[in-house]
mmCIF file of C-alpha atoms in Angstrom:
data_model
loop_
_atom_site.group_PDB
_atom_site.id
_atom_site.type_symbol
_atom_site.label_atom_id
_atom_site.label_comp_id
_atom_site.label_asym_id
_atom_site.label_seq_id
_atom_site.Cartn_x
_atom_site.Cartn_y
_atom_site.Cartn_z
ATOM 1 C CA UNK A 1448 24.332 14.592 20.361
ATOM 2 C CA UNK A 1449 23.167 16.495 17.551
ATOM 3 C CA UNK A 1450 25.518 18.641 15.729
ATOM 4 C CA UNK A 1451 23.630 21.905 14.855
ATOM 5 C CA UNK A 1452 26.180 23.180 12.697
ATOM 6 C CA UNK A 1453 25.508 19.848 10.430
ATOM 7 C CA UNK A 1454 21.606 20.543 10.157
ATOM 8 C CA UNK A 1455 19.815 21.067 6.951
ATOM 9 C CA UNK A 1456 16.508 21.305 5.380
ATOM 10 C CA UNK A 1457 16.518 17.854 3.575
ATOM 11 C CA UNK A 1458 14.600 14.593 3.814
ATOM 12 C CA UNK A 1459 15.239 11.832 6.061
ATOM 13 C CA UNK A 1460 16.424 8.508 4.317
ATOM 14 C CA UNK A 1461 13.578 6.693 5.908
ATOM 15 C CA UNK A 1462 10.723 8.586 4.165
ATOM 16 C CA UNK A 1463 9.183 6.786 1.136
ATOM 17 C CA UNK A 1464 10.057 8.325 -2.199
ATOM 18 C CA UNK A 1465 9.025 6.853 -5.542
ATOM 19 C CA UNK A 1466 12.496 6.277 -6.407
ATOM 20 C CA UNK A 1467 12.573 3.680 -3.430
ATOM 21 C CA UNK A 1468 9.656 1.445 -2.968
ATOM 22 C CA UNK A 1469 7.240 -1.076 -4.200
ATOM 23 C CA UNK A 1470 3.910 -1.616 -3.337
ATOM 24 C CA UNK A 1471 2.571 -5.201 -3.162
ATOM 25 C CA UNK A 1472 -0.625 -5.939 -3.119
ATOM 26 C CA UNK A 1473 -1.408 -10.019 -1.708
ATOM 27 C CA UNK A 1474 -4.515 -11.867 -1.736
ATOM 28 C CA UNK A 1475 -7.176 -9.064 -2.390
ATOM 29 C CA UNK A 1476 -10.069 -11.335 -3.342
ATOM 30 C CA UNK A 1477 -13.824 -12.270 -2.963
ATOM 31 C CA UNK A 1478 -13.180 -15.142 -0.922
ATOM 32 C CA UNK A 1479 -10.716 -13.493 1.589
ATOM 33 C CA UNK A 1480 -13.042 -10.109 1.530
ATOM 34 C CA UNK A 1481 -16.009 -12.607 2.612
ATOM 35 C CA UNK A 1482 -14.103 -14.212 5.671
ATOM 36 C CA UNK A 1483 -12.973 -9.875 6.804
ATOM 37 C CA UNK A 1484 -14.276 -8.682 9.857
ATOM 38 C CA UNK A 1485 -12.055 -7.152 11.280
ATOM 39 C CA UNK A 1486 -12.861 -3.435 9.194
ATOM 40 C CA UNK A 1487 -15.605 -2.534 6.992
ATOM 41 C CA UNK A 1488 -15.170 -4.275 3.587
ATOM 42 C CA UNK A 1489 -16.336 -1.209 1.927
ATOM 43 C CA UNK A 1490 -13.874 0.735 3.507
ATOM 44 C CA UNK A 1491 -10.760 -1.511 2.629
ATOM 45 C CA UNK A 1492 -11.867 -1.649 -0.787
ATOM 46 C CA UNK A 1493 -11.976 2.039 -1.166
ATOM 47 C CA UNK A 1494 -8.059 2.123 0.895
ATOM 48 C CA UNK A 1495 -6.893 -0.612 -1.755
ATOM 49 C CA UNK A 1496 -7.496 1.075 -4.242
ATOM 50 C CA UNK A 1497 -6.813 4.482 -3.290
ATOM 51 C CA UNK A 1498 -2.759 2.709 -2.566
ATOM 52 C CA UNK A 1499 -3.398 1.511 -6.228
ATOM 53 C CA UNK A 1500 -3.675 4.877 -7.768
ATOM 54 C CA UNK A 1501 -0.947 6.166 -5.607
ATOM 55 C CA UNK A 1502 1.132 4.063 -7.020
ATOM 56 C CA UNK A 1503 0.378 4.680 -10.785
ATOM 57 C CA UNK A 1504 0.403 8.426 -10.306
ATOM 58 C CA UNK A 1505 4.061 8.379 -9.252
ATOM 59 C CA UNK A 1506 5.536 5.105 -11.359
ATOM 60 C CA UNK A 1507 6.397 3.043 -8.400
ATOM 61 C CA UNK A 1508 6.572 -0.867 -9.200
ATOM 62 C CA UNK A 1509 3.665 -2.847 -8.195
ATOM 63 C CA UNK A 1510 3.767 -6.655 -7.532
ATOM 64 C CA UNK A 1511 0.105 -8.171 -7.476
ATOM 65 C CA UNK A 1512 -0.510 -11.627 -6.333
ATOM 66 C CA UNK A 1513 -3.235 -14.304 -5.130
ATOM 67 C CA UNK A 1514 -3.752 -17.369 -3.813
ATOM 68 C CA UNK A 1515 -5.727 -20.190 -5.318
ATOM 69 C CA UNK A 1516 -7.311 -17.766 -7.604
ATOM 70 C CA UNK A 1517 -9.354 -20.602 -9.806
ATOM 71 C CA UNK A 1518 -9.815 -23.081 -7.172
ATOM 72 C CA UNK A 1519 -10.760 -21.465 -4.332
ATOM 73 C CA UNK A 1520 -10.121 -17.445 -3.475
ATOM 74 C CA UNK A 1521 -11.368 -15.695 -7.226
ATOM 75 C CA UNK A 1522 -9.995 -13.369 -8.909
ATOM 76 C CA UNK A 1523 -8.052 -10.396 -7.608
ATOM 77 C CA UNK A 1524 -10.285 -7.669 -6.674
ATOM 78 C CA UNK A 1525 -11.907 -5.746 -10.232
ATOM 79 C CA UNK A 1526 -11.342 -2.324 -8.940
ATOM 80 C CA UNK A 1527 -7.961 -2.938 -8.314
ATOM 81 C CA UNK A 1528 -6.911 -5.391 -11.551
ATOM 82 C CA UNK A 1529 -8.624 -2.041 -13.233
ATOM 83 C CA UNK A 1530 -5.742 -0.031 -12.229
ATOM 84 C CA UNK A 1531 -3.031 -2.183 -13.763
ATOM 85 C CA UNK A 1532 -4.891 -3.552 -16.649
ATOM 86 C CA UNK A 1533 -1.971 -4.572 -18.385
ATOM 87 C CA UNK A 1534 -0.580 -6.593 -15.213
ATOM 88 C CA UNK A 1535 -0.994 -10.240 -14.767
ATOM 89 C CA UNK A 1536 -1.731 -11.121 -10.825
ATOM 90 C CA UNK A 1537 0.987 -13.820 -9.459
ATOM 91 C CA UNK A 1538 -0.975 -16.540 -8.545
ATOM 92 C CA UNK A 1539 0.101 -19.114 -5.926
ATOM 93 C CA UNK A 1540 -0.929 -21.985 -3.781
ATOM 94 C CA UNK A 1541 1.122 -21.200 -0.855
ATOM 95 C CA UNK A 1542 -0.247 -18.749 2.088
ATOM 96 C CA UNK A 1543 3.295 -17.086 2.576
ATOM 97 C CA UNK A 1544 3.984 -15.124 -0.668
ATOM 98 C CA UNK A 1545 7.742 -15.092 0.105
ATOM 99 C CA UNK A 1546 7.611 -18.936 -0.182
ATOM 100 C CA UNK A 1547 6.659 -18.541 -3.533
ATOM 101 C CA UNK A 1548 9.608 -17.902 -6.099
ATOM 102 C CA UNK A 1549 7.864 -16.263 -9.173
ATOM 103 C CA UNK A 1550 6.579 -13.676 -6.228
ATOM 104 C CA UNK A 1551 9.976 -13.254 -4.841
ATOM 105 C CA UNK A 1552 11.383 -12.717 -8.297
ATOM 106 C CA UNK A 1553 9.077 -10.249 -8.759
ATOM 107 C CA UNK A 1554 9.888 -7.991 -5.739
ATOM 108 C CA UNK A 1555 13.337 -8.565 -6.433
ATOM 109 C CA UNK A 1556 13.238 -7.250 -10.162
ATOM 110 C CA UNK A 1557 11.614 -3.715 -8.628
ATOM 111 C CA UNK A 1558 15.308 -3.031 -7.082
ATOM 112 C CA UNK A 1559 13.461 -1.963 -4.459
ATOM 113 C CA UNK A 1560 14.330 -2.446 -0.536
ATOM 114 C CA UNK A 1561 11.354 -0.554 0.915
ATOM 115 C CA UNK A 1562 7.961 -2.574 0.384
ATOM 116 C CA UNK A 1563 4.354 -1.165 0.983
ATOM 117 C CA UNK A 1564 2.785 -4.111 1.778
ATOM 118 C CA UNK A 1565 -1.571 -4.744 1.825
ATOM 119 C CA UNK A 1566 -3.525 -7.461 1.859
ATOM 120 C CA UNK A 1567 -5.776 -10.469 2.856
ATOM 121 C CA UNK A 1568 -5.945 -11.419 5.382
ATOM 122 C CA UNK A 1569 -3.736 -9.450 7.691
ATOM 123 C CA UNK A 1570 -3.027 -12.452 10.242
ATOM 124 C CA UNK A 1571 -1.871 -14.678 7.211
ATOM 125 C CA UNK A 1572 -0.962 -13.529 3.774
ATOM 126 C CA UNK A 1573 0.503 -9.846 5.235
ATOM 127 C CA UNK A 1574 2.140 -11.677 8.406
ATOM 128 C CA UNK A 1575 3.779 -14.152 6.588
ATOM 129 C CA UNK A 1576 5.601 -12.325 3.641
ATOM 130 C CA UNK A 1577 6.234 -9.363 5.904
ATOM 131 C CA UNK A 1578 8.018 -11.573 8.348
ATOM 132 C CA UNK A 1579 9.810 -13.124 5.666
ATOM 133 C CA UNK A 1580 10.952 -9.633 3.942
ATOM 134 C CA UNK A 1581 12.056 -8.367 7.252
ATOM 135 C CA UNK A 1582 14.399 -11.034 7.949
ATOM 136 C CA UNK A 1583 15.847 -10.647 4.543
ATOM 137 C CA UNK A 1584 17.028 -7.459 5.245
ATOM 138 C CA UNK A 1585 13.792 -5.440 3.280
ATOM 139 C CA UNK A 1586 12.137 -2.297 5.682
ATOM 140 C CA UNK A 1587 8.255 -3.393 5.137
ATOM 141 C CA UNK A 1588 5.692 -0.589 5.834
ATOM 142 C CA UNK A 1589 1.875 -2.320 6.340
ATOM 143 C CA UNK A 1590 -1.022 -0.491 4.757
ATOM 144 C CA UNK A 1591 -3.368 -1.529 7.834
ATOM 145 C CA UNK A 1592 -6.380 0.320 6.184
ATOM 146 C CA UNK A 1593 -5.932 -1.840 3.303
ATOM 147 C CA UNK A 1594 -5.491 -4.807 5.052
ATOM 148 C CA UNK A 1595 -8.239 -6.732 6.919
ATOM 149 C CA UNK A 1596 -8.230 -9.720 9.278
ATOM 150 C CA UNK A 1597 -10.940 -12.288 10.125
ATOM 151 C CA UNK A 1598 -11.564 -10.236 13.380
ATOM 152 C CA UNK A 1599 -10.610 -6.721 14.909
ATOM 153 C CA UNK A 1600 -8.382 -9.160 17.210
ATOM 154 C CA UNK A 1601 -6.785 -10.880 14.752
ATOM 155 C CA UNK A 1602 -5.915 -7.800 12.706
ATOM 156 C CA UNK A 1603 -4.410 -6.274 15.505
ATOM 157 C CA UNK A 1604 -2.635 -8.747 16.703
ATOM 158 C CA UNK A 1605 -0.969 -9.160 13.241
ATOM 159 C CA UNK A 1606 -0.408 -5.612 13.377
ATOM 160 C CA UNK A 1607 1.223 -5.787 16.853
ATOM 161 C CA UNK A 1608 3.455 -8.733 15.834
ATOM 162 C CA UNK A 1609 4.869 -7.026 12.518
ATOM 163 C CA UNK A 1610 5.554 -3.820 14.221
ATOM 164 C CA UNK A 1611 7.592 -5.661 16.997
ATOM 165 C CA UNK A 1612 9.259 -7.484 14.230
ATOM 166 C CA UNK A 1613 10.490 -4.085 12.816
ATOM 167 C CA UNK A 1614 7.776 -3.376 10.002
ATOM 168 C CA UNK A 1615 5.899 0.397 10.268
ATOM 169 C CA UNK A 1616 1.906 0.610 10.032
ATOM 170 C CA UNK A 1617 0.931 3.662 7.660
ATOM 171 C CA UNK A 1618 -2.211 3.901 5.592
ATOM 172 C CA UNK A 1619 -2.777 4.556 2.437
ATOM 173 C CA UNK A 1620 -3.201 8.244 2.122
ATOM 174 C CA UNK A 1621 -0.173 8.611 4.642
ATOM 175 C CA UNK A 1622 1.591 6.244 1.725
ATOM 176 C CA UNK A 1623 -0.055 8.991 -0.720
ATOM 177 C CA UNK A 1624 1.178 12.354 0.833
ATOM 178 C CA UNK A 1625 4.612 10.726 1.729
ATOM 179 C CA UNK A 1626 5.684 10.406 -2.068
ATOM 180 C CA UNK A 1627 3.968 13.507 -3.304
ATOM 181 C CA UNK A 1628 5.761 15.600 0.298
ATOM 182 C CA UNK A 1629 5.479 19.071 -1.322
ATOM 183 C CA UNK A 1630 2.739 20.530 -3.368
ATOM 184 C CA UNK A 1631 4.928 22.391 -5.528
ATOM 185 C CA UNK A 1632 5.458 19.462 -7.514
ATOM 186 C CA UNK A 1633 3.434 20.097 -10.372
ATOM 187 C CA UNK A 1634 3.582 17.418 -12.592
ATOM 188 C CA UNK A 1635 1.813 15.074 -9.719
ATOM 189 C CA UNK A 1636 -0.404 18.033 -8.135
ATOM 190 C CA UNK A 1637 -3.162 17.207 -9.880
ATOM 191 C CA UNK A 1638 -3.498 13.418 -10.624
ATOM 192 C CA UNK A 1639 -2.894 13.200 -6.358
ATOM 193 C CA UNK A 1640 -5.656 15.741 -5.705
ATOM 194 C CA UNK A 1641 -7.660 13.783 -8.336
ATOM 195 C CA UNK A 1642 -7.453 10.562 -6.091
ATOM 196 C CA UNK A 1643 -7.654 12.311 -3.400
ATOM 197 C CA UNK A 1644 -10.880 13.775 -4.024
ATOM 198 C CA UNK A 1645 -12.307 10.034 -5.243
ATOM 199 C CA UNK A 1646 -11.139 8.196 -2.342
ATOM 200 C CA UNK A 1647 -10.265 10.465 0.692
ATOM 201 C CA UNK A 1648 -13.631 11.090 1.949
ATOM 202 C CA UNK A 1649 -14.074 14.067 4.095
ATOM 203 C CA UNK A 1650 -10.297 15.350 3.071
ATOM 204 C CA UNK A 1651 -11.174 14.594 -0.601
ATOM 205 C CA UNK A 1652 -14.469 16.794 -0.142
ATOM 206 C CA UNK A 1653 -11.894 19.603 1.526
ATOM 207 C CA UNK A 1654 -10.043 19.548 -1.901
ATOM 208 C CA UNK A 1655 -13.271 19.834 -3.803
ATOM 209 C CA UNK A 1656 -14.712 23.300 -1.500
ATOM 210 C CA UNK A 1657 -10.988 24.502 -1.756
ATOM 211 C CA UNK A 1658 -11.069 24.500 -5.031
ATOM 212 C CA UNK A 1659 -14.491 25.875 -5.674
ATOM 213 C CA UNK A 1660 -13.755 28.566 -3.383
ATOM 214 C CA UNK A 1661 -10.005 29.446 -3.574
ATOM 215 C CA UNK A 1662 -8.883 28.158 -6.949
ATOM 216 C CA UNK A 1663 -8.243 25.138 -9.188
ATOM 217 C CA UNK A 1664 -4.762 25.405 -7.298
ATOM 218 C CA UNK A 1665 -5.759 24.963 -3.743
ATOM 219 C CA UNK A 1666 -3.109 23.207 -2.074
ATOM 220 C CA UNK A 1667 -4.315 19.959 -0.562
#
């Protein structure tokens, strides 16, 4: 029972902060976006990214990786290597990224125990290493708009089978609003509205007539 007395206007400890996660991004490339179906590709880009810039407006550690990058999959998506220009991807041969010990190293160097996990395709390369994670003791929350599966079904079912395993579906402007949580903080106001406005469609164009209308300081 809940002691009232004991109440208090403070965040819960399983919010995402950017003092507590780390994003990873697996397997975001042409040949995996070729093989999607279970989204529009368009779309997923545009989420993927949108995460990206989330991340580098509030300094939370990113881990990029792919699979087979110069044999088979390409290189990791443009838009997003654009973001982090100074990163170099992880590349691997194995479809489980937690198999892989330069990727585990990675994610273990953020400090971080809360991972924001997206990729391709959701089925494989997010199943896998969120499986993995969760039995290590990590909380995983799956960015499911900036994941994509061969099929609706498959994505789903992915979805379905994380979830029961303990990991939390969010998407990426959810991921977004979670870290920024109160528009008096200035110093990231304005870089979040700015990706907001690029990549949040019909709330991004909200942000733009708010502004026109009300101020440069419309609150999102």
């Amino acid at each position: 029972m809940t002691d009232i007395s004991q109440v208090t206007p403070a965040p819960g400890p399983d919010l995402l902060t950017p003092d507590n996660c780390a994003v990873l991004f697996v397997d975001h490339q042409p040949q995996m976006f070729f093989a999607t179906g279970s989204g529009d590709r368009t779309a997923i880009i545009n989420s993927t990214v949108g995460l990206a810039k989330a991340a580098k407006v509030f300094d939370v550690p990113v881990v990029l990786s792919t699979v087979a990058a110069e044999s088979f999959s390409g290189p990791l998506l443009p838009q997003l290597a654009a973001v982090f220009p100074d990163q170099e991807p992880i590349d691997r041969t194995s479809m489980n990224a937690w198999e892989d010990a330069a990727f585990v190293e990675a994610v273990k160097a953020t400090g971080r125990t809360k991972l924001v996990v997206a990729g391709l395709w959701t089925e494989v390369c997010v199943v896998l290493p969120t499986l993995s994670a969760l039995s290590q003791g990590y909380e995983v929350y799956v960015v499911t708009d900036a994941s994509g599966g061969v099929s609706p079904q498959a994505h789903e079912h992915a979805v379905q089978r994380m979830v029961q395993a303990g990991a939390v579906p969010v998407t990426w402007v959810q991921v977004l609003l979670e870290l920024q949580r109160d528009w008096a903080r200035t110093e990231t106001y304005v870089p979040v509205t700015e990706v907001v406005k690029e990549h949040a469609g019909a709330y991004g164009l909200g942000v733009v007539y708010a502004q026109a209308v009300i101020g440069a300081h419309a609150a999102g």
